[in-house]
Amino acid sequence: MATHGERDDTTVSDVTSTLSEKASAPGEARDPLANWPLPPPGGWTADDLDRLPTDGPNDELDLFKHAELVDGALILMSPQRRFHEYVLYGLRTALNEQAPDDLKAVMQMDVTLGPRQRPCPDVVVVGREAAKDRSRTSYAPDEVHLVIEVVSPESEFRDRQVKPRRYAEAGIRHFWLVENNADEPVVHVYQLDPVTRSYVPTGIHRDRLKVADPFPVDIDLTELPD
């Protein structure tokens, strides 16, 4: 553990005391960057993401532009690859062309699953009324009909293991995981088992994605809107 101070006898208590002094006083707005790069007192919370600026405290351009909170850990996302952007835009556009009037697909909007869980899925399908509110920064699980994650090399474990479990535990009924196979999307479709509160696979779609839930969808994966 790193410590601060010039004395050789600096203790963990000294460090904790120093950090506590930087915490917001009662009634003041919490500053999540008061102890940066250390977490704020008590750790990161979902609400902290609404208090983060776009740029970093040392003028790092767009440092917090794409951040999410998974299991209490603040994750700063890497620059997006063209495959990722292509699939996000293509699926969102195709879904909105086929969605019923009361649903809307949106890109890279947070879902607050709990006090220390606020992932940012690649695409979510929510109610159209919720999507109309352009002041929103996050949705609740009961507003989400479908979550889509596109696997990135730097986030494979989170995309394949951690985040699906958290979405299932929160009760989100439908989850799609998109893998990159030679720069072509392969969509793994899952549906929630309400008894085990876990996802069960219902199909793997390579060239054509045709499903009945959460609404009838038929998408040519070889020719996504670009």
PDB file of C-alpha atoms in Angstrom:
ATOM      1  CA  MET A   1       0.000   0.000   0.000  1.00  0.00           C
ATOM      2  CA  ALA A   2       1.339   3.431  -0.886  1.00  0.00           C
ATOM      3  CA  THR A   3       1.543   6.016   1.864  1.00  0.00           C
ATOM      4  CA  HIS A   4       1.951   9.769   1.862  1.00  0.00           C
ATOM      5  CA  GLY A   5       4.241  11.985   3.926  1.00  0.00           C
ATOM      6  CA  GLU A   6       7.916  12.363   4.599  1.00  0.00           C
ATOM      7  CA  ARG A   7       8.082  10.574   7.971  1.00  0.00           C
ATOM      8  CA  ASP A   8       9.352   7.011   8.058  1.00  0.00           C
ATOM      9  CA  ASP A   9       6.647   6.089  10.582  1.00  0.00           C
ATOM     10  CA  THR A  10       3.669   7.047   8.415  1.00  0.00           C
ATOM     11  CA  THR A  11       0.796   4.651   9.116  1.00  0.00           C
ATOM     12  CA  VAL A  12      -2.397   3.563   7.397  1.00  0.00           C
ATOM     13  CA  SER A  13      -4.293   5.607   9.983  1.00  0.00           C
ATOM     14  CA  ASP A  14      -2.351   8.709   8.950  1.00  0.00           C
ATOM     15  CA  VAL A  15      -3.335   8.151   5.324  1.00  0.00           C
ATOM     16  CA  THR A  16      -6.977   7.485   6.191  1.00  0.00           C
ATOM     17  CA  SER A  17      -7.094  10.626   8.296  1.00  0.00           C
ATOM     18  CA  THR A  18      -5.599  12.706   5.483  1.00  0.00           C
ATOM     19  CA  LEU A  19      -8.152  11.399   2.991  1.00  0.00           C
ATOM     20  CA  SER A  20     -11.021  11.993   5.383  1.00  0.00           C
ATOM     21  CA  GLU A  21     -10.028  15.648   5.663  1.00  0.00           C
ATOM     22  CA  LYS A  22     -10.537  15.998   1.903  1.00  0.00           C
ATOM     23  CA  ALA A  23     -14.050  14.569   2.020  1.00  0.00           C
ATOM     24  CA  SER A  24     -16.960  16.938   1.569  1.00  0.00           C
ATOM     25  CA  ALA A  25     -18.370  18.478   4.715  1.00  0.00           C
ATOM     26  CA  PRO A  26     -21.971  17.611   5.652  1.00  0.00           C
ATOM     27  CA  GLY A  27     -24.363  19.337   3.279  1.00  0.00           C
ATOM     28  CA  GLU A  28     -21.730  19.992   0.615  1.00  0.00           C
ATOM     29  CA  ALA A  29     -21.862  18.358  -2.810  1.00  0.00           C
ATOM     30  CA  ARG A  30     -19.534  15.362  -2.952  1.00  0.00           C
ATOM     31  CA  ASP A  31     -16.426  15.877  -5.088  1.00  0.00           C
ATOM     32  CA  PRO A  32     -15.514  12.439  -6.503  1.00  0.00           C
ATOM     33  CA  LEU A  33     -12.093  13.730  -7.606  1.00  0.00           C
ATOM     34  CA  ALA A  34     -11.037  15.195  -4.252  1.00  0.00           C
ATOM     35  CA  ASN A  35      -8.555  12.350  -3.673  1.00  0.00           C
ATOM     36  CA  TRP A  36      -7.796  11.510  -7.318  1.00  0.00           C
ATOM     37  CA  PRO A  37      -6.322   9.108  -8.412  1.00  0.00           C
ATOM     38  CA  LEU A  38      -7.579   7.364  -5.251  1.00  0.00           C
ATOM     39  CA  PRO A  39     -11.322   6.645  -4.989  1.00  0.00           C
ATOM     40  CA  PRO A  40     -13.472   9.101  -3.055  1.00  0.00           C
ATOM     41  CA  PRO A  41     -14.126   8.327   0.647  1.00  0.00           C
ATOM     42  CA  GLY A  42     -16.281   5.204   0.861  1.00  0.00           C
ATOM     43  CA  GLY A  43     -15.510   4.235  -2.736  1.00  0.00           C
ATOM     44  CA  TRP A  44     -17.097   5.059  -6.069  1.00  0.00           C
ATOM     45  CA  THR A  45     -20.892   5.161  -6.361  1.00  0.00           C
ATOM     46  CA  ALA A  46     -23.251   5.274  -9.324  1.00  0.00           C
ATOM     47  CA  ASP A  47     -24.142   8.890  -8.508  1.00  0.00           C
ATOM     48  CA  ASP A  48     -20.475   9.915  -8.743  1.00  0.00           C
ATOM     49  CA  LEU A  49     -20.523   9.403 -12.509  1.00  0.00           C
ATOM     50  CA  ASP A  50     -22.951  12.312 -12.868  1.00  0.00           C
ATOM     51  CA  ARG A  51     -20.446  14.535 -11.040  1.00  0.00           C
ATOM     52  CA  LEU A  52     -17.426  13.694 -13.188  1.00  0.00           C
ATOM     53  CA  PRO A  53     -16.263  16.280 -15.737  1.00  0.00           C
ATOM     54  CA  THR A  54     -15.474  15.220 -19.282  1.00  0.00           C
ATOM     55  CA  ASP A  55     -11.769  16.067 -18.984  1.00  0.00           C
ATOM     56  CA  GLY A  56      -9.406  14.835 -16.277  1.00  0.00           C
ATOM     57  CA  PRO A  57      -8.199  16.873 -13.277  1.00  0.00           C
ATOM     58  CA  ASN A  58      -4.859  17.443 -15.019  1.00  0.00           C
ATOM     59  CA  ASP A  59      -6.504  18.524 -18.289  1.00  0.00           C
ATOM     60  CA  GLU A  60      -6.466  15.003 -19.760  1.00  0.00           C
ATOM     61  CA  LEU A  61      -8.755  15.471 -22.765  1.00  0.00           C
ATOM     62  CA  ASP A  62     -11.970  13.377 -22.622  1.00  0.00           C
ATOM     63  CA  LEU A  63     -10.594  11.206 -19.762  1.00  0.00           C
ATOM     64  CA  PHE A  64     -14.057  10.599 -18.294  1.00  0.00           C
ATOM     65  CA  LYS A  65     -16.050  10.842 -21.516  1.00  0.00           C
ATOM     66  CA  HIS A  66     -16.644   7.090 -21.548  1.00  0.00           C
ATOM     67  CA  ALA A  67     -16.596   5.712 -17.998  1.00  0.00           C
ATOM     68  CA  GLU A  68     -18.595   3.011 -16.275  1.00  0.00           C
ATOM     69  CA  LEU A  69     -18.837   1.523 -12.784  1.00  0.00           C
ATOM     70  CA  VAL A  70     -18.694  -2.269 -12.426  1.00  0.00           C
ATOM     71  CA  ASP A  71     -18.516  -3.897  -8.988  1.00  0.00           C
ATOM     72  CA  GLY A  72     -17.493  -0.553  -7.505  1.00  0.00           C
ATOM     73  CA  ALA A  73     -14.539  -0.137  -9.896  1.00  0.00           C
ATOM     74  CA  LEU A  74     -14.347   2.942 -12.115  1.00  0.00           C
ATOM     75  CA  ILE A  75     -13.463   1.819 -15.636  1.00  0.00           C
ATOM     76  CA  LEU A  76     -12.208   4.257 -18.262  1.00  0.00           C
ATOM     77  CA  MET A  77     -12.911   2.807 -21.681  1.00  0.00           C
ATOM     78  CA  SER A  78     -10.316   2.624 -24.450  1.00  0.00           C
ATOM     79  CA  PRO A  79     -10.697   4.347 -27.838  1.00  0.00           C
ATOM     80  CA  GLN A  80     -13.332   2.636 -29.941  1.00  0.00           C
ATOM     81  CA  ARG A  81     -12.387   0.392 -32.855  1.00  0.00           C
ATOM     82  CA  ARG A  82     -14.169   0.820 -36.178  1.00  0.00           C
ATOM     83  CA  PHE A  83     -15.748  -2.673 -35.881  1.00  0.00           C
ATOM     84  CA  HIS A  84     -17.253  -1.655 -32.555  1.00  0.00           C
ATOM     85  CA  GLU A  85     -18.713   1.566 -33.939  1.00  0.00           C
ATOM     86  CA  TYR A  86     -19.988  -0.204 -37.065  1.00  0.00           C
ATOM     87  CA  VAL A  87     -21.879  -2.838 -35.069  1.00  0.00           C
ATOM     88  CA  LEU A  88     -23.269  -0.360 -32.528  1.00  0.00           C
ATOM     89  CA  TYR A  89     -24.627   1.974 -35.160  1.00  0.00           C
ATOM     90  CA  GLY A  90     -25.833  -0.844 -37.400  1.00  0.00           C
ATOM     91  CA  LEU A  91     -27.747  -2.712 -34.697  1.00  0.00           C
ATOM     92  CA  ARG A  92     -29.266   0.426 -33.217  1.00  0.00           C
ATOM     93  CA  THR A  93     -30.445   1.593 -36.651  1.00  0.00           C
ATOM     94  CA  ALA A  94     -31.821  -1.816 -37.643  1.00  0.00           C
ATOM     95  CA  LEU A  95     -33.580  -2.279 -34.305  1.00  0.00           C
ATOM     96  CA  ASN A  96     -35.238   1.125 -34.533  1.00  0.00           C
ATOM     97  CA  GLU A  97     -36.472   0.313 -38.040  1.00  0.00           C
ATOM     98  CA  GLN A  98     -38.236  -2.794 -36.693  1.00  0.00           C
ATOM     99  CA  ALA A  99     -39.144  -1.863 -33.115  1.00  0.00           C
ATOM    100  CA  PRO A 100     -42.767  -1.273 -32.126  1.00  0.00           C
ATOM    101  CA  ASP A 101     -43.813   2.305 -31.517  1.00  0.00           C
ATOM    102  CA  ASP A 102     -43.392   2.070 -27.747  1.00  0.00           C
ATOM    103  CA  LEU A 103     -39.704   1.005 -27.827  1.00  0.00           C
ATOM    104  CA  LYS A 104     -36.478   2.752 -28.802  1.00  0.00           C
ATOM    105  CA  ALA A 105     -32.865   1.548 -29.170  1.00  0.00           C
ATOM    106  CA  VAL A 106     -30.189   3.943 -27.900  1.00  0.00           C
ATOM    107  CA  MET A 107     -26.378   3.741 -27.869  1.00  0.00           C
ATOM    108  CA  GLN A 108     -23.990   3.881 -24.908  1.00  0.00           C
ATOM    109  CA  MET A 109     -26.397   4.954 -22.169  1.00  0.00           C
ATOM    110  CA  ASP A 110     -25.722   3.862 -18.590  1.00  0.00           C
ATOM    111  CA  VAL A 111     -27.916   1.429 -16.685  1.00  0.00           C
ATOM    112  CA  THR A 112     -27.853   1.879 -12.906  1.00  0.00           C
ATOM    113  CA  LEU A 113     -28.145  -1.601 -11.419  1.00  0.00           C
ATOM    114  CA  GLY A 114     -27.299  -0.603  -7.838  1.00  0.00           C
ATOM    115  CA  PRO A 115     -25.305   1.853  -5.714  1.00  0.00           C
ATOM    116  CA  ARG A 116     -21.972   0.519  -7.052  1.00  0.00           C
ATOM    117  CA  GLN A 117     -23.114  -0.857 -10.400  1.00  0.00           C
ATOM    118  CA  ARG A 118     -23.522   1.485 -13.353  1.00  0.00           C
ATOM    119  CA  PRO A 119     -22.305  -0.185 -16.540  1.00  0.00           C
ATOM    120  CA  CYS A 120     -22.560   1.485 -19.924  1.00  0.00           C
ATOM    121  CA  PRO A 121     -23.871  -1.090 -22.422  1.00  0.00           C
ATOM    122  CA  ASP A 122     -23.221  -0.584 -26.108  1.00  0.00           C
ATOM    123  CA  VAL A 123     -26.924  -0.604 -27.030  1.00  0.00           C
ATOM    124  CA  VAL A 124     -30.058  -0.741 -24.881  1.00  0.00           C
ATOM    125  CA  VAL A 125     -33.702  -0.935 -25.841  1.00  0.00           C
ATOM    126  CA  VAL A 126     -35.914   1.120 -23.543  1.00  0.00           C
ATOM    127  CA  GLY A 127     -39.425   2.497 -23.581  1.00  0.00           C
ATOM    128  CA  ARG A 128     -39.898   5.345 -26.043  1.00  0.00           C
ATOM    129  CA  GLU A 129     -41.144   7.676 -23.306  1.00  0.00           C
ATOM    130  CA  ALA A 130     -37.961   7.104 -21.298  1.00  0.00           C
ATOM    131  CA  ALA A 131     -35.874   7.706 -24.419  1.00  0.00           C
ATOM    132  CA  LYS A 132     -37.648  11.025 -25.046  1.00  0.00           C
ATOM    133  CA  ASP A 133     -36.185  12.481 -21.854  1.00  0.00           C
ATOM    134  CA  ARG A 134     -32.918  13.901 -23.180  1.00  0.00           C
ATOM    135  CA  SER A 135     -31.774  15.012 -19.738  1.00  0.00           C
ATOM    136  CA  ARG A 136     -31.382  11.403 -18.641  1.00  0.00           C
ATOM    137  CA  THR A 137     -27.904  10.014 -17.964  1.00  0.00           C
ATOM    138  CA  SER A 138     -28.990   6.514 -16.916  1.00  0.00           C
ATOM    139  CA  TYR A 139     -31.867   4.052 -16.975  1.00  0.00           C
ATOM    140  CA  ALA A 140     -33.205   1.723 -14.296  1.00  0.00           C
ATOM    141  CA  PRO A 141     -33.276  -2.064 -14.964  1.00  0.00           C
ATOM    142  CA  ASP A 142     -37.078  -2.153 -15.145  1.00  0.00           C
ATOM    143  CA  GLU A 143     -36.950   0.369 -18.009  1.00  0.00           C
ATOM    144  CA  VAL A 144     -34.620  -1.821 -20.095  1.00  0.00           C
ATOM    145  CA  HIS A 145     -36.005  -4.470 -22.450  1.00  0.00           C
ATOM    146  CA  LEU A 146     -32.719  -5.541 -24.070  1.00  0.00           C
ATOM    147  CA  VAL A 147     -29.009  -5.021 -23.398  1.00  0.00           C
ATOM    148  CA  ILE A 148     -26.347  -5.516 -26.089  1.00  0.00           C
ATOM    149  CA  GLU A 149     -22.598  -5.725 -25.456  1.00  0.00           C
ATOM    150  CA  VAL A 150     -20.038  -5.846 -28.275  1.00  0.00           C
ATOM    151  CA  VAL A 151     -16.935  -7.664 -27.050  1.00  0.00           C
ATOM    152  CA  SER A 152     -13.704  -5.659 -27.141  1.00  0.00           C
ATOM    153  CA  PRO A 153     -10.230  -7.218 -26.722  1.00  0.00           C
ATOM    154  CA  GLU A 154      -9.506  -5.097 -23.651  1.00  0.00           C
ATOM    155  CA  SER A 155     -12.817  -5.938 -21.937  1.00  0.00           C
ATOM    156  CA  GLU A 156     -13.447  -9.581 -22.860  1.00  0.00           C
ATOM    157  CA  PHE A 157     -13.817 -10.832 -19.276  1.00  0.00           C
ATOM    158  CA  ARG A 158     -16.185  -8.042 -18.255  1.00  0.00           C
ATOM    159  CA  ASP A 159     -18.279  -8.371 -21.427  1.00  0.00           C
ATOM    160  CA  ARG A 160     -18.522 -12.160 -21.325  1.00  0.00           C
ATOM    161  CA  GLN A 161     -18.564 -12.906 -17.615  1.00  0.00           C
ATOM    162  CA  VAL A 162     -19.078 -10.026 -15.204  1.00  0.00           C
ATOM    163  CA  LYS A 163     -21.597  -7.738 -16.859  1.00  0.00           C
ATOM    164  CA  PRO A 164     -24.010 -10.472 -18.048  1.00  0.00           C
ATOM    165  CA  ARG A 165     -24.253 -11.755 -14.468  1.00  0.00           C
ATOM    166  CA  ARG A 166     -25.007  -8.282 -13.175  1.00  0.00           C
ATOM    167  CA  TYR A 167     -27.662  -7.651 -15.845  1.00  0.00           C
ATOM    168  CA  ALA A 168     -29.313 -10.983 -15.056  1.00  0.00           C
ATOM    169  CA  GLU A 169     -29.260 -10.390 -11.311  1.00  0.00           C
ATOM    170  CA  ALA A 170     -30.969  -7.040 -11.941  1.00  0.00           C
ATOM    171  CA  GLY A 171     -33.764  -8.792 -13.838  1.00  0.00           C
ATOM    172  CA  ILE A 172     -33.124  -7.550 -17.395  1.00  0.00           C
ATOM    173  CA  ARG A 173     -34.858 -10.170 -19.523  1.00  0.00           C
ATOM    174  CA  HIS A 174     -32.889 -10.094 -22.775  1.00  0.00           C
ATOM    175  CA  PHE A 175     -29.142  -9.924 -23.414  1.00  0.00           C
ATOM    176  CA  TRP A 176     -27.156 -10.137 -26.665  1.00  0.00           C
ATOM    177  CA  LEU A 177     -23.397 -10.578 -26.814  1.00  0.00           C
ATOM    178  CA  VAL A 178     -21.718  -9.702 -30.131  1.00  0.00           C
ATOM    179  CA  GLU A 179     -18.395 -11.349 -30.976  1.00  0.00           C
ATOM    180  CA  ASN A 180     -15.999 -10.369 -33.755  1.00  0.00           C
ATOM    181  CA  ASN A 181     -15.360 -13.215 -36.218  1.00  0.00           C
ATOM    182  CA  ALA A 182     -12.970 -11.996 -38.933  1.00  0.00           C
ATOM    183  CA  ASP A 183     -14.565  -8.531 -38.706  1.00  0.00           C
ATOM    184  CA  GLU A 184     -18.077  -9.920 -39.068  1.00  0.00           C
ATOM    185  CA  PRO A 185     -20.546  -9.846 -36.141  1.00  0.00           C
ATOM    186  CA  VAL A 186     -21.748 -13.054 -34.502  1.00  0.00           C
ATOM    187  CA  VAL A 187     -24.666 -12.483 -32.119  1.00  0.00           C
ATOM    188  CA  HIS A 188     -25.166 -14.757 -29.098  1.00  0.00           C
ATOM    189  CA  VAL A 189     -28.725 -14.394 -27.809  1.00  0.00           C
ATOM    190  CA  TYR A 190     -29.692 -15.026 -24.170  1.00  0.00           C
ATOM    191  CA  GLN A 191     -32.935 -14.904 -22.212  1.00  0.00           C
ATOM    192  CA  LEU A 192     -33.392 -14.610 -18.465  1.00  0.00           C
ATOM    193  CA  ASP A 193     -34.393 -17.653 -16.422  1.00  0.00           C
ATOM    194  CA  PRO A 194     -36.462 -15.992 -13.669  1.00  0.00           C
ATOM    195  CA  VAL A 195     -35.941 -18.919 -11.294  1.00  0.00           C
ATOM    196  CA  THR A 196     -32.125 -18.984 -11.331  1.00  0.00           C
ATOM    197  CA  ARG A 197     -31.812 -15.267 -12.169  1.00  0.00           C
ATOM    198  CA  SER A 198     -29.291 -16.169 -14.850  1.00  0.00           C
ATOM    199  CA  TYR A 199     -29.201 -16.107 -18.651  1.00  0.00           C
ATOM    200  CA  VAL A 200     -29.772 -19.167 -20.785  1.00  0.00           C
ATOM    201  CA  PRO A 201     -28.604 -19.228 -24.437  1.00  0.00           C
ATOM    202  CA  THR A 202     -31.327 -19.352 -27.088  1.00  0.00           C
ATOM    203  CA  GLY A 203     -29.258 -19.112 -30.270  1.00  0.00           C
ATOM    204  CA  ILE A 204     -26.087 -18.100 -32.113  1.00  0.00           C
ATOM    205  CA  HIS A 205     -26.628 -15.977 -35.226  1.00  0.00           C
ATOM    206  CA  ARG A 206     -23.922 -15.480 -37.848  1.00  0.00           C
ATOM    207  CA  ASP A 207     -25.315 -14.147 -41.112  1.00  0.00           C
ATOM    208  CA  ARG A 208     -28.906 -13.462 -40.157  1.00  0.00           C
ATOM    209  CA  LEU A 209     -30.369 -12.493 -36.790  1.00  0.00           C
ATOM    210  CA  LYS A 210     -33.980 -13.589 -36.555  1.00  0.00           C
ATOM    211  CA  VAL A 211     -35.672 -13.675 -33.138  1.00  0.00           C
ATOM    212  CA  ALA A 212     -39.146 -13.197 -31.712  1.00  0.00           C
ATOM    213  CA  ASP A 213     -38.231 -11.468 -28.431  1.00  0.00           C
ATOM    214  CA  PRO A 214     -38.208  -8.839 -27.050  1.00  0.00           C
ATOM    215  CA  PHE A 215     -40.002  -8.075 -30.348  1.00  0.00           C
ATOM    216  CA  PRO A 216     -39.814  -9.661 -33.813  1.00  0.00           C
ATOM    217  CA  VAL A 217     -36.405  -8.901 -35.349  1.00  0.00           C
ATOM    218  CA  ASP A 218     -34.928  -9.945 -38.689  1.00  0.00           C
ATOM    219  CA  ILE A 219     -31.523  -8.408 -39.455  1.00  0.00           C
ATOM    220  CA  ASP A 220     -29.012  -9.209 -42.190  1.00  0.00           C
ATOM    221  CA  LEU A 221     -25.744  -9.209 -40.236  1.00  0.00           C
ATOM    222  CA  THR A 222     -23.699  -9.158 -43.418  1.00  0.00           C
ATOM    223  CA  GLU A 223     -25.196  -5.819 -44.471  1.00  0.00           C
ATOM    224  CA  LEU A 224     -25.727  -3.725 -41.372  1.00  0.00           C
ATOM    225  CA  PRO A 225     -26.575  -0.042 -41.899  1.00  0.00           C
ATOM    226  CA  ASP A 226     -23.288   1.834 -42.046  1.00  0.00           C
TER     227      ASP A 226
END
